[in-house]
Amino acid sequence: MIFSFQNPRRFAMNTYGKFAQNAWKTLAPSQYELIVNPETWFSILGEEAENSVDSLQVQIAGHDTPGETYLEKVGRLMGAKMQAEEIVRAEMLTPPPEDQEEDESEDEMSTTSIVLEHLKETNQMRMEMNEEMNRLEMENDR
């Protein structure tokens, strides 16, 4: 199989790649500067992270529980996805501590920015999950 780095659809950066790129720019700017083609590198990393989230989510969610309602299953699967994303962000998308640079004036703000971005994404997923659950409850009530 031939991969073309010029094909924008093949290497369109997903949210995991964008998160990693922002984390590396903020926490390890010197190491970030050493990356030859950051757009491609973080696009590929984002795809790998997405695959890891998918497989880890299945492991965390486990098998269906006997008697589990549809909404309970949706909640279990969404919780497993959020947990998998947290693990992947920590293990794959954030620079290792030895590569992180300490800038006394910006360090606290940079870390805070990353945490706030993560919380914003998590809250958005929870809102979407709640909307889906409400929609499904309304359908079940009909």
PDB file of N, CA and C in Angstrom, residues 50-136:
ATOM      1  N   GLU A  50      -6.757   7.184  18.443  1.00  0.00           N
ATOM      2  CA  GLU A  50      -8.158   6.810  18.229  1.00  0.00           C
ATOM      3  C   GLU A  50      -8.321   5.292  18.240  1.00  0.00           C
ATOM      4  N   ASN A  51      -7.408   4.582  17.594  1.00  0.00           N
ATOM      5  CA  ASN A  51      -7.454   3.115  17.602  1.00  0.00           C
ATOM      6  C   ASN A  51      -7.271   2.573  19.016  1.00  0.00           C
ATOM      7  N   SER A  52      -6.367   3.183  19.773  1.00  0.00           N
ATOM      8  CA  SER A  52      -6.143   2.750  21.158  1.00  0.00           C
ATOM      9  C   SER A  52      -7.382   2.996  22.016  1.00  0.00           C
ATOM     10  N   VAL A  53      -8.026   4.144  21.829  1.00  0.00           N
ATOM     11  CA  VAL A  53      -9.252   4.443  22.576  1.00  0.00           C
ATOM     12  C   VAL A  53     -10.310   3.399  22.253  1.00  0.00           C
ATOM     13  N   ASP A  54     -10.463   3.086  20.969  1.00  0.00           N
ATOM     14  CA  ASP A  54     -11.481   2.107  20.568  1.00  0.00           C
ATOM     15  C   ASP A  54     -11.250   0.741  21.215  1.00  0.00           C
ATOM     16  N   SER A  55     -10.010   0.252  21.177  1.00  0.00           N
ATOM     17  CA  SER A  55      -9.759  -1.072  21.746  1.00  0.00           C
ATOM     18  C   SER A  55      -9.822  -1.051  23.270  1.00  0.00           C
ATOM     19  N   LEU A  56      -9.319   0.006  23.884  1.00  0.00           N
ATOM     20  CA  LEU A  56      -9.358   0.110  25.343  1.00  0.00           C
ATOM     21  C   LEU A  56     -10.788   0.273  25.847  1.00  0.00           C
ATOM     22  N   GLN A  57     -11.593   1.003  25.096  1.00  0.00           N
ATOM     23  CA  GLN A  57     -12.996   1.197  25.469  1.00  0.00           C
ATOM     24  C   GLN A  57     -13.725  -0.136  25.561  1.00  0.00           C
ATOM     25  N   VAL A  58     -13.468  -1.021  24.617  1.00  0.00           N
ATOM     26  CA  VAL A  58     -14.107  -2.345  24.611  1.00  0.00           C
ATOM     27  C   VAL A  58     -13.684  -3.133  25.849  1.00  0.00           C
ATOM     28  N   GLN A  59     -12.396  -3.068  26.180  1.00  0.00           N
ATOM     29  CA  GLN A  59     -11.898  -3.785  27.353  1.00  0.00           C
ATOM     30  C   GLN A  59     -12.514  -3.240  28.636  1.00  0.00           C
ATOM     31  N   ILE A  60     -12.596  -1.932  28.757  1.00  0.00           N
ATOM     32  CA  ILE A  60     -13.128  -1.310  29.976  1.00  0.00           C
ATOM     33  C   ILE A  60     -14.621  -1.587  30.116  1.00  0.00           C
ATOM     34  N   ALA A  61     -15.357  -1.492  29.009  1.00  0.00           N
ATOM     35  CA  ALA A  61     -16.812  -1.665  29.059  1.00  0.00           C
ATOM     36  C   ALA A  61     -17.194  -3.095  29.438  1.00  0.00           C
ATOM     37  N   GLY A  62     -16.427  -4.060  28.974  1.00  0.00           N
ATOM     38  CA  GLY A  62     -16.754  -5.444  29.281  1.00  0.00           C
ATOM     39  C   GLY A  62     -17.982  -5.920  28.522  1.00  0.00           C
ATOM     40  N   HIS A  63     -18.522  -7.034  28.988  1.00  0.00           N
ATOM     41  CA  HIS A  63     -19.680  -7.643  28.340  1.00  0.00           C
ATOM     42  C   HIS A  63     -20.977  -7.027  28.854  1.00  0.00           C
ATOM     43  N   ASP A  64     -22.025  -7.200  28.081  1.00  0.00           N
ATOM     44  CA  ASP A  64     -23.343  -6.748  28.503  1.00  0.00           C
ATOM     45  C   ASP A  64     -23.756  -7.493  29.766  1.00  0.00           C
ATOM     46  N   THR A  65     -24.413  -6.768  30.655  1.00  0.00           N
ATOM     47  CA  THR A  65     -24.893  -7.344  31.899  1.00  0.00           C
ATOM     48  C   THR A  65     -26.314  -7.862  31.680  1.00  0.00           C
ATOM     49  N   PRO A  66     -26.627  -9.065  32.141  1.00  0.00           N
ATOM     50  CA  PRO A  66     -28.005  -9.557  32.009  1.00  0.00           C
ATOM     51  C   PRO A  66     -28.983  -8.596  32.701  1.00  0.00           C
ATOM     52  N   GLY A  67     -30.041  -8.265  32.005  1.00  0.00           N
ATOM     53  CA  GLY A  67     -31.052  -7.367  32.565  1.00  0.00           C
ATOM     54  C   GLY A  67     -30.710  -5.890  32.413  1.00  0.00           C
ATOM     55  N   GLU A  68     -29.587  -5.595  31.789  1.00  0.00           N
ATOM     56  CA  GLU A  68     -29.171  -4.203  31.605  1.00  0.00           C
ATOM     57  C   GLU A  68     -30.106  -3.522  30.603  1.00  0.00           C
ATOM     58  N   THR A  69     -30.626  -2.353  30.978  1.00  0.00           N
ATOM     59  CA  THR A  69     -31.496  -1.620  30.053  1.00  0.00           C
ATOM     60  C   THR A  69     -30.644  -0.938  28.991  1.00  0.00           C
ATOM     61  N   TYR A  70     -31.317  -0.467  27.976  1.00  0.00           N
ATOM     62  CA  TYR A  70     -30.606   0.225  26.897  1.00  0.00           C
ATOM     63  C   TYR A  70     -29.867   1.449  27.426  1.00  0.00           C
ATOM     64  N   LEU A  71     -30.532   2.235  28.247  1.00  0.00           N
ATOM     65  CA  LEU A  71     -29.922   3.451  28.769  1.00  0.00           C
ATOM     66  C   LEU A  71     -28.758   3.144  29.708  1.00  0.00           C
ATOM     67  N   GLU A  72     -28.864   2.075  30.469  1.00  0.00           N
ATOM     68  CA  GLU A  72     -27.740   1.659  31.318  1.00  0.00           C
ATOM     69  C   GLU A  72     -26.542   1.270  30.456  1.00  0.00           C
ATOM     70  N   LYS A  73     -26.828   0.596  29.346  1.00  0.00           N
ATOM     71  CA  LYS A  73     -25.749   0.198  28.439  1.00  0.00           C
ATOM     72  C   LYS A  73     -25.098   1.426  27.816  1.00  0.00           C
ATOM     73  N   VAL A  74     -25.906   2.385  27.385  1.00  0.00           N
ATOM     74  CA  VAL A  74     -25.361   3.617  26.804  1.00  0.00           C
ATOM     75  C   VAL A  74     -24.464   4.313  27.827  1.00  0.00           C
ATOM     76  N   GLY A  75     -24.917   4.403  29.060  1.00  0.00           N
ATOM     77  CA  GLY A  75     -24.122   5.030  30.114  1.00  0.00           C
ATOM     78  C   GLY A  75     -22.822   4.288  30.364  1.00  0.00           C
ATOM     79  N   ARG A  76     -22.878   2.964  30.388  1.00  0.00           N
ATOM     80  CA  ARG A  76     -21.677   2.153  30.610  1.00  0.00           C
ATOM     81  C   ARG A  76     -20.685   2.345  29.476  1.00  0.00           C
ATOM     82  N   LEU A  77     -21.185   2.330  28.238  1.00  0.00           N
ATOM     83  CA  LEU A  77     -20.299   2.484  27.086  1.00  0.00           C
ATOM     84  C   LEU A  77     -19.700   3.888  27.005  1.00  0.00           C
ATOM     85  N   MET A  78     -20.493   4.908  27.305  1.00  0.00           N
ATOM     86  CA  MET A  78     -19.969   6.291  27.283  1.00  0.00           C
ATOM     87  C   MET A  78     -18.943   6.488  28.394  1.00  0.00           C
ATOM     88  N   GLY A  79     -19.210   5.926  29.568  1.00  0.00           N
ATOM     89  CA  GLY A  79     -18.251   6.010  30.672  1.00  0.00           C
ATOM     90  C   GLY A  79     -16.944   5.319  30.318  1.00  0.00           C
ATOM     91  N   ALA A  80     -17.045   4.170  29.653  1.00  0.00           N
ATOM     92  CA  ALA A  80     -15.846   3.436  29.233  1.00  0.00           C
ATOM     93  C   ALA A  80     -15.051   4.242  28.213  1.00  0.00           C
ATOM     94  N   LYS A  81     -15.758   4.921  27.312  1.00  0.00           N
ATOM     95  CA  LYS A  81     -15.059   5.738  26.312  1.00  0.00           C
ATOM     96  C   LYS A  81     -14.321   6.896  26.978  1.00  0.00           C
ATOM     97  N   MET A  82     -14.974   7.569  27.910  1.00  0.00           N
ATOM     98  CA  MET A  82     -14.323   8.698  28.594  1.00  0.00           C
ATOM     99  C   MET A  82     -13.104   8.228  29.382  1.00  0.00           C
ATOM    100  N   GLN A  83     -13.233   7.086  30.030  1.00  0.00           N
ATOM    101  CA  GLN A  83     -12.109   6.534  30.794  1.00  0.00           C
ATOM    102  C   GLN A  83     -10.953   6.163  29.853  1.00  0.00           C
ATOM    103  N   ALA A  84     -11.276   5.553  28.723  1.00  0.00           N
ATOM    104  CA  ALA A  84     -10.255   5.178  27.740  1.00  0.00           C
ATOM    105  C   ALA A  84      -9.555   6.422  27.196  1.00  0.00           C
ATOM    106  N   GLU A  85     -10.320   7.479  26.938  1.00  0.00           N
ATOM    107  CA  GLU A  85      -9.724   8.713  26.432  1.00  0.00           C
ATOM    108  C   GLU A  85      -8.776   9.337  27.451  1.00  0.00           C
ATOM    109  N   GLU A  86      -9.153   9.306  28.723  1.00  0.00           N
ATOM    110  CA  GLU A  86      -8.259   9.843  29.760  1.00  0.00           C
ATOM    111  C   GLU A  86      -6.943   9.088  29.791  1.00  0.00           C
ATOM    112  N   ILE A  87      -7.016   7.771  29.708  1.00  0.00           N
ATOM    113  CA  ILE A  87      -5.811   6.937  29.746  1.00  0.00           C
ATOM    114  C   ILE A  87      -4.928   7.230  28.529  1.00  0.00           C
ATOM    115  N   VAL A  88      -5.530   7.286  27.358  1.00  0.00           N
ATOM    116  CA  VAL A  88      -4.763   7.532  26.134  1.00  0.00           C
ATOM    117  C   VAL A  88      -4.158   8.933  26.148  1.00  0.00           C
ATOM    118  N   ARG A  89      -4.895   9.920  26.614  1.00  0.00           N
ATOM    119  CA  ARG A  89      -4.334  11.280  26.686  1.00  0.00           C
ATOM    120  C   ARG A  89      -3.093  11.309  27.573  1.00  0.00           C
ATOM    121  N   ALA A  90      -3.173  10.623  28.705  1.00  0.00           N
ATOM    122  CA  ALA A  90      -2.041  10.625  29.639  1.00  0.00           C
ATOM    123  C   ALA A  90      -0.862   9.830  29.094  1.00  0.00           C
ATOM    124  N   GLU A  91      -1.124   8.696  28.467  1.00  0.00           N
ATOM    125  CA  GLU A  91      -0.049   7.798  28.060  1.00  0.00           C
ATOM    126  C   GLU A  91       0.510   8.066  26.667  1.00  0.00           C
ATOM    127  N   MET A  92      -0.316   8.574  25.750  1.00  0.00           N
ATOM    128  CA  MET A  92       0.137   8.728  24.367  1.00  0.00           C
ATOM    129  C   MET A  92       0.250  10.168  23.890  1.00  0.00           C
ATOM    130  N   LEU A  93      -0.595  11.051  24.403  1.00  0.00           N
ATOM    131  CA  LEU A  93      -0.730  12.366  23.788  1.00  0.00           C
ATOM    132  C   LEU A  93      -0.027  13.499  24.533  1.00  0.00           C
ATOM    133  N   THR A  94       0.368  13.253  25.745  1.00  0.00           N
ATOM    134  CA  THR A  94       1.053  14.269  26.539  1.00  0.00           C
ATOM    135  C   THR A  94       2.543  13.946  26.559  1.00  0.00           C
ATOM    136  N   PRO A  95       3.406  14.946  26.391  1.00  0.00           N
ATOM    137  CA  PRO A  95       4.842  14.652  26.412  1.00  0.00           C
ATOM    138  C   PRO A  95       5.265  14.044  27.750  1.00  0.00           C
ATOM    139  N   PRO A  96       6.229  13.124  27.729  1.00  0.00           N
ATOM    140  CA  PRO A  96       6.697  12.536  28.985  1.00  0.00           C
ATOM    141  C   PRO A  96       7.309  13.613  29.885  1.00  0.00           C
ATOM    142  N   PRO A  97       7.257  13.408  31.193  1.00  0.00           N
ATOM    143  CA  PRO A  97       7.758  14.428  32.121  1.00  0.00           C
ATOM    144  C   PRO A  97       9.194  14.880  31.828  1.00  0.00           C
ATOM    145  N   GLU A  98      10.054  13.960  31.372  1.00  0.00           N
ATOM    146  CA  GLU A  98      11.440  14.348  31.114  1.00  0.00           C
ATOM    147  C   GLU A  98      11.573  15.300  29.924  1.00  0.00           C
ATOM    148  N   ASP A  99      10.574  15.349  29.034  1.00  0.00           N
ATOM    149  CA  ASP A  99      10.601  16.261  27.891  1.00  0.00           C
ATOM    150  C   ASP A  99       9.902  17.587  28.180  1.00  0.00           C
ATOM    151  N   GLN A 100       9.144  17.634  29.257  1.00  0.00           N
ATOM    152  CA  GLN A 100       8.410  18.856  29.577  1.00  0.00           C
ATOM    153  C   GLN A 100       9.355  19.912  30.135  1.00  0.00           C
ATOM    154  N   GLU A 101       9.134  21.127  29.693  1.00  0.00           N
ATOM    155  CA  GLU A 101       9.966  22.250  30.107  1.00  0.00           C
ATOM    156  C   GLU A 101       9.251  23.046  31.184  1.00  0.00           C
ATOM    157  N   GLU A 102      10.038  23.546  32.104  1.00  0.00           N
ATOM    158  CA  GLU A 102       9.475  24.355  33.175  1.00  0.00           C
ATOM    159  C   GLU A 102       9.713  25.813  32.880  1.00  0.00           C
ATOM    160  N   ASP A 103       8.662  26.518  32.649  1.00  0.00           N
ATOM    161  CA  ASP A 103       8.718  27.958  32.474  1.00  0.00           C
ATOM    162  C   ASP A 103       7.895  28.539  33.607  1.00  0.00           C
ATOM    163  N   GLU A 104       8.554  29.095  34.579  1.00  0.00           N
ATOM    164  CA  GLU A 104       7.887  29.523  35.808  1.00  0.00           C
ATOM    165  C   GLU A 104       6.728  30.464  35.549  1.00  0.00           C
ATOM    166  N   SER A 105       6.843  31.329  34.573  1.00  0.00           N
ATOM    167  CA  SER A 105       5.779  32.302  34.340  1.00  0.00           C
ATOM    168  C   SER A 105       4.583  31.697  33.616  1.00  0.00           C
ATOM    169  N   GLU A 106       4.840  30.683  32.758  1.00  0.00           N
ATOM    170  CA  GLU A 106       3.747  30.130  31.962  1.00  0.00           C
ATOM    171  C   GLU A 106       3.366  28.709  32.348  1.00  0.00           C
ATOM    172  N   ASP A 107       4.179  28.046  33.154  1.00  0.00           N
ATOM    173  CA  ASP A 107       3.954  26.633  33.454  1.00  0.00           C
ATOM    174  C   ASP A 107       2.576  26.381  34.034  1.00  0.00           C
ATOM    175  N   GLU A 108       2.217  27.136  35.045  1.00  0.00           N
ATOM    176  CA  GLU A 108       0.920  26.925  35.689  1.00  0.00           C
ATOM    177  C   GLU A 108      -0.217  27.221  34.719  1.00  0.00           C
ATOM    178  N   MET A 109      -0.101  28.267  33.956  1.00  0.00           N
ATOM    179  CA  MET A 109      -1.139  28.629  33.003  1.00  0.00           C
ATOM    180  C   MET A 109      -1.253  27.583  31.894  1.00  0.00           C
ATOM    181  N   SER A 110      -0.139  27.074  31.410  1.00  0.00           N
ATOM    182  CA  SER A 110      -0.161  26.084  30.334  1.00  0.00           C
ATOM    183  C   SER A 110      -0.845  24.805  30.791  1.00  0.00           C
ATOM    184  N   THR A 111      -0.489  24.330  31.953  1.00  0.00           N
ATOM    185  CA  THR A 111      -1.104  23.120  32.485  1.00  0.00           C
ATOM    186  C   THR A 111      -2.590  23.352  32.716  1.00  0.00           C
ATOM    187  N   THR A 112      -2.910  24.510  33.239  1.00  0.00           N
ATOM    188  CA  THR A 112      -4.317  24.860  33.471  1.00  0.00           C
ATOM    189  C   THR A 112      -5.083  24.885  32.158  1.00  0.00           C
ATOM    190  N   SER A 113      -4.475  25.430  31.115  1.00  0.00           N
ATOM    191  CA  SER A 113      -5.142  25.489  29.812  1.00  0.00           C
ATOM    192  C   SER A 113      -5.456  24.097  29.293  1.00  0.00           C
ATOM    193  N   ILE A 114      -4.511  23.193  29.432  1.00  0.00           N
ATOM    194  CA  ILE A 114      -4.722  21.819  28.951  1.00  0.00           C
ATOM    195  C   ILE A 114      -5.823  21.142  29.754  1.00  0.00           C
ATOM    196  N   VAL A 115      -5.798  21.311  31.062  1.00  0.00           N
ATOM    197  CA  VAL A 115      -6.827  20.703  31.911  1.00  0.00           C
ATOM    198  C   VAL A 115      -8.198  21.283  31.567  1.00  0.00           C
ATOM    199  N   LEU A 116      -8.274  22.595  31.382  1.00  0.00           N
ATOM    200  CA  LEU A 116      -9.555  23.222  31.035  1.00  0.00           C
ATOM    201  C   LEU A 116     -10.070  22.735  29.685  1.00  0.00           C
ATOM    202  N   GLU A 117      -9.176  22.579  28.729  1.00  0.00           N
ATOM    203  CA  GLU A 117      -9.576  22.067  27.416  1.00  0.00           C
ATOM    204  C   GLU A 117     -10.126  20.647  27.542  1.00  0.00           C
ATOM    205  N   HIS A 118      -9.455  19.840  28.341  1.00  0.00           N
ATOM    206  CA  HIS A 118      -9.910  18.463  28.564  1.00  0.00           C
ATOM    207  C   HIS A 118     -11.288  18.463  29.234  1.00  0.00           C
ATOM    208  N   LEU A 119     -11.468  19.301  30.238  1.00  0.00           N
ATOM    209  CA  LEU A 119     -12.763  19.384  30.923  1.00  0.00           C
ATOM    210  C   LEU A 119     -13.857  19.853  29.970  1.00  0.00           C
ATOM    211  N   LYS A 120     -13.522  20.796  29.115  1.00  0.00           N
ATOM    212  CA  LYS A 120     -14.493  21.289  28.135  1.00  0.00           C
ATOM    213  C   LYS A 120     -14.934  20.162  27.208  1.00  0.00           C
ATOM    214  N   GLU A 121     -13.974  19.367  26.717  1.00  0.00           N
ATOM    215  CA  GLU A 121     -14.305  18.242  25.840  1.00  0.00           C
ATOM    216  C   GLU A 121     -15.133  17.195  26.577  1.00  0.00           C
ATOM    217  N   THR A 122     -14.772  16.923  27.826  1.00  0.00           N
ATOM    218  CA  THR A 122     -15.509  15.941  28.622  1.00  0.00           C
ATOM    219  C   THR A 122     -16.939  16.414  28.870  1.00  0.00           C
ATOM    220  N   ASN A 123     -17.093  17.680  29.211  1.00  0.00           N
ATOM    221  CA  ASN A 123     -18.438  18.226  29.428  1.00  0.00           C
ATOM    222  C   ASN A 123     -19.275  18.170  28.157  1.00  0.00           C
ATOM    223  N   GLN A 124     -18.650  18.441  27.012  1.00  0.00           N
ATOM    224  CA  GLN A 124     -19.369  18.374  25.742  1.00  0.00           C
ATOM    225  C   GLN A 124     -19.865  16.951  25.489  1.00  0.00           C
ATOM    226  N   MET A 125     -19.007  15.959  25.762  1.00  0.00           N
ATOM    227  CA  MET A 125     -19.417  14.564  25.577  1.00  0.00           C
ATOM    228  C   MET A 125     -20.538  14.199  26.537  1.00  0.00           C
ATOM    229  N   ARG A 126     -20.471  14.677  27.764  1.00  0.00           N
ATOM    230  CA  ARG A 126     -21.541  14.388  28.729  1.00  0.00           C
ATOM    231  C   ARG A 126     -22.851  15.010  28.287  1.00  0.00           C
ATOM    232  N   MET A 127     -22.794  16.247  27.775  1.00  0.00           N
ATOM    233  CA  MET A 127     -24.006  16.893  27.290  1.00  0.00           C
ATOM    234  C   MET A 127     -24.605  16.098  26.138  1.00  0.00           C
ATOM    235  N   GLU A 128     -23.758  15.647  25.222  1.00  0.00           N
ATOM    236  CA  GLU A 128     -24.241  14.853  24.091  1.00  0.00           C
ATOM    237  C   GLU A 128     -24.856  13.545  24.569  1.00  0.00           C
ATOM    238  N   MET A 129     -24.219  12.919  25.563  1.00  0.00           N
ATOM    239  CA  MET A 129     -24.735  11.670  26.104  1.00  0.00           C
ATOM    240  C   MET A 129     -26.095  11.911  26.774  1.00  0.00           C
ATOM    241  N   ASN A 130     -26.215  12.993  27.546  1.00  0.00           N
ATOM    242  CA  ASN A 130     -27.487  13.306  28.199  1.00  0.00           C
ATOM    243  C   ASN A 130     -28.578  13.585  27.175  1.00  0.00           C
ATOM    244  N   GLU A 131     -28.252  14.315  26.109  1.00  0.00           N
ATOM    245  CA  GLU A 131     -29.229  14.576  25.058  1.00  0.00           C
ATOM    246  C   GLU A 131     -29.690  13.283  24.407  1.00  0.00           C
ATOM    247  N   GLU A 132     -28.737  12.390  24.152  1.00  0.00           N
ATOM    248  CA  GLU A 132     -29.071  11.100  23.542  1.00  0.00           C
ATOM    249  C   GLU A 132     -29.954  10.279  24.483  1.00  0.00           C
ATOM    250  N   MET A 133     -29.621  10.277  25.766  1.00  0.00           N
ATOM    251  CA  MET A 133     -30.422   9.526  26.731  1.00  0.00           C
ATOM    252  C   MET A 133     -31.832  10.111  26.839  1.00  0.00           C
ATOM    253  N   ASN A 134     -31.949  11.427  26.843  1.00  0.00           N
ATOM    254  CA  ASN A 134     -33.268  12.071  26.890  1.00  0.00           C
ATOM    255  C   ASN A 134     -34.084  11.733  25.649  1.00  0.00           C
ATOM    256  N   ARG A 135     -33.422  11.755  24.491  1.00  0.00           N
ATOM    257  CA  ARG A 135     -34.112  11.426  23.247  1.00  0.00           C
ATOM    258  C   ARG A 135     -34.608   9.979  23.284  1.00  0.00           C
ATOM    259  N   LEU A 136     -33.764   9.089  23.767  1.00  0.00           N
ATOM    260  CA  LEU A 136     -34.148   7.677  23.832  1.00  0.00           C
ATOM    261  C   LEU A 136     -35.265   7.442  24.838  1.00  0.00           C
TER     262      LEU A 136
END
